[in-house]
Structures are given as C-alpha cells and as structure tokens.
Short mmCIF file of C-alpha atoms in Angstrom, two decimals:
data_model
loop_
_atom_site.label_atom_id
_atom_site.label_comp_id
_atom_site.label_asym_id
_atom_site.label_seq_id
_atom_site.Cartn_x
_atom_site.Cartn_y
_atom_site.Cartn_z
CA MET A 9 -5.97 53.88 18.26
CA SER A 10 -5.84 50.38 16.97
CA PRO A 11 -8.68 48.19 17.78
CA LEU A 12 -6.07 45.95 19.41
CA GLY A 13 -4.11 48.43 21.20
CA ARG A 14 -0.52 49.12 20.58
CA GLY A 15 0.60 46.18 23.01
CA HIS A 16 -0.78 43.74 20.22
CA GLY A 17 -3.91 44.10 22.48
CA ARG A 18 -5.03 40.73 23.11
CA THR A 19 -8.64 41.70 23.37
CA ALA A 20 -10.23 44.47 21.56
CA SER A 21 -12.78 46.82 23.36
CA GLU A 22 -16.37 45.38 23.90
CA ALA A 23 -18.94 46.84 21.72
CA PRO A 24 -22.59 45.77 20.82
CA GLY A 25 -23.19 43.53 18.10
CA LEU A 26 -24.24 44.37 14.41
CA LYS A 27 -27.98 43.44 15.27
CA GLY A 28 -28.48 46.95 16.54
CA GLY A 29 -26.43 48.69 13.82
CA ALA A 30 -23.25 48.64 16.15
CA MET A 31 -20.19 46.59 15.66
CA PRO A 32 -19.57 43.11 17.27
CA SER A 33 -16.57 42.82 19.63
CA LEU A 34 -13.32 41.40 18.44
CA THR A 35 -11.22 39.03 20.80
CA VAL A 36 -8.00 37.56 20.01
CA HIS A 37 -7.40 33.76 21.20
CA PRO A 38 -4.28 33.68 23.37
CA ALA A 39 -2.71 31.25 20.94
CA ALA A 40 -3.37 33.75 17.90
CA ALA A 41 -1.70 36.63 20.09
CA ARG A 42 1.13 34.38 20.61
CA GLU A 43 1.42 33.85 16.75
CA LEU A 44 1.29 37.68 16.14
CA ASP A 45 4.06 38.35 18.65
CA GLU A 46 6.20 35.57 17.16
CA ALA A 47 5.68 36.90 13.75
CA LEU A 48 6.27 40.21 14.80
CA THR A 49 9.60 39.49 16.52
CA TRP A 50 10.59 37.29 13.54
CA CYS A 51 9.99 40.46 11.25
CA ARG A 52 11.79 42.89 13.20
CA GLU A 53 14.90 40.58 13.64
CA ARG A 54 14.91 39.67 9.97
CA PHE A 55 13.65 42.98 8.32
CA GLY A 56 13.73 45.57 10.91
CA ARG A 57 11.30 47.67 12.84
CA ARG A 58 9.59 49.13 9.87
CA ILE A 59 8.52 46.00 8.35
CA SER A 60 7.26 44.67 11.74
CA ASP A 61 5.28 47.83 12.17
CA ARG A 62 3.77 47.29 8.71
CA LEU A 63 2.49 43.83 9.77
CA LEU A 64 0.88 44.99 12.84
CA LEU A 65 -0.59 47.87 10.98
CA GLN A 66 -2.22 45.30 8.40
CA PHE A 67 -3.42 43.04 11.38
CA ASP A 68 -4.92 46.21 12.91
CA ARG A 69 -6.61 47.06 9.57
CA ALA A 70 -7.75 43.61 9.32
CA ALA A 71 -9.39 43.61 12.71
CA THR A 72 -11.19 46.85 11.91
CA LEU A 73 -12.43 45.43 8.69
CA LEU A 74 -13.63 42.19 10.48
CA ARG A 75 -15.61 44.35 12.76
CA THR A 76 -17.19 46.35 10.06
CA HIS A 77 -17.72 43.53 7.55
CA PRO A 78 -17.46 40.42 9.65
CA GLU A 79 -18.40 38.09 6.69
CA ILE A 80 -15.75 39.28 4.37
CA GLY A 81 -13.55 36.27 4.89
CA SER A 82 -13.81 33.02 2.79
CA ILE A 83 -15.00 30.06 4.71
CA ASP A 84 -12.81 26.83 5.14
CA ALA A 85 -13.72 23.29 5.66
CA SER A 86 -13.84 23.71 9.36
CA GLY A 87 -16.34 26.57 9.16
CA ALA A 88 -13.77 29.09 10.08
CA ARG A 89 -13.18 32.27 8.00
CA LYS A 90 -9.86 33.33 6.42
CA LEU A 91 -8.86 36.90 5.64
CA PRO A 92 -5.50 37.29 4.05
CA LEU A 93 -3.02 40.26 5.11
CA PRO A 94 -2.00 42.40 2.03
CA ARG A 95 1.80 41.80 1.47
CA PHE A 96 2.43 39.47 3.93
CA PRO A 97 2.19 35.67 3.79
CA TYR A 98 -0.28 35.48 6.63
CA SER A 99 -4.13 35.18 7.06
CA VAL A 100 -6.41 36.05 9.89
CA ILE A 101 -8.62 33.07 10.66
CA TYR A 102 -11.59 33.64 12.70
CA ARG A 103 -15.10 32.86 13.48
CA ILE A 104 -18.16 34.73 14.03
CA GLU A 105 -20.15 33.85 17.23
CA ALA A 106 -23.79 32.56 16.29
CA ASP A 107 -25.34 35.51 17.92
CA GLY A 108 -23.22 37.89 15.62
CA GLN A 109 -22.17 39.78 18.82
CA ARG A 110 -18.33 38.66 18.91
CA ILE A 111 -15.76 37.74 16.43
CA VAL A 112 -12.95 35.58 17.63
CA VAL A 113 -9.52 35.61 15.86
CA LEU A 114 -8.29 32.09 16.28
CA ALA A 115 -5.03 32.29 14.47
CA LEU A 116 -2.56 34.10 12.49
CA HIS A 117 -1.69 31.62 9.84
CA HIS A 118 1.35 31.68 7.97
CA GLN A 119 0.18 30.67 4.30
CA ARG A 120 3.30 27.87 4.40
CA ARG A 121 1.95 26.15 7.37
CA GLU A 122 -0.39 23.39 7.30
CA ALA A 123 -3.94 24.64 7.76
CA GLY A 124 -6.47 23.47 10.29
CA TYR A 125 -4.30 23.36 13.32
CA TRP A 126 -6.72 26.13 15.03
CA VAL A 127 -9.78 23.93 14.89
CA GLY A 128 -9.96 23.08 18.62
CA ARG A 129 -9.50 26.61 19.62
CA ARG A 130 -12.44 28.32 21.17
#
C-alpha cells in the first residue's frame, strides 16, 4: 500500500527515524494535501482518471523515496528541499526535522507557480 494511503493519506504511518537504521515518518501538511487533491481533480477532469492515477503514483513513489533517502532533494533559499515528480510539472517541497525523525511535505508546487509560498508552513 502507498505510504500515504489511497485516500491521498494526509499522514503516513509513523516509523522510527533513520538514526537507528529505520525510516523517518512522513507527514503531509494540510495545505500540501489540498494542493495534491486539487492537482488530482484537475488532471482527472482534464485528462482522465488514468493520468490522475499516474500523478498519485508519482507522488507516492516520491514519498517512499524521501523516507529512504531524505536528503535527495535540492535545497532552496528557504532551507526547504525540492524533489521534482517525473513526467509532471510538479515538485514535492519538504523539510527534514532537525532530529531526522520526521519529514514534512510542505507543498506540491506546480513549477509555473511562484516559489516560496510555503515558507510559513510548519
């Protein structure tokens, strides 16, 4: 099952942090969950369920990748990290908590939208 569940899983299951060899937990900020819902709805209405499902699959794969390799994303000026989704004009914006125990997805950023709107999200 997807790390975020099939209902776009607002929060991933809790897991111990990497410091003990286990994966950190991954939480999706409510605003990022809304952005994902909006993107999925737009894709479904515009291109059909198959493309919408592919977008969700890419997001789920990114979430899994972030839990196994949290430092994979490039760092922006605010200190957040960015991981582009293959074949879609979106990037997952996230931060790693200081203790390394949790990853927080701050935004699903459309690459044509102005960057940085997620800076105030915790």
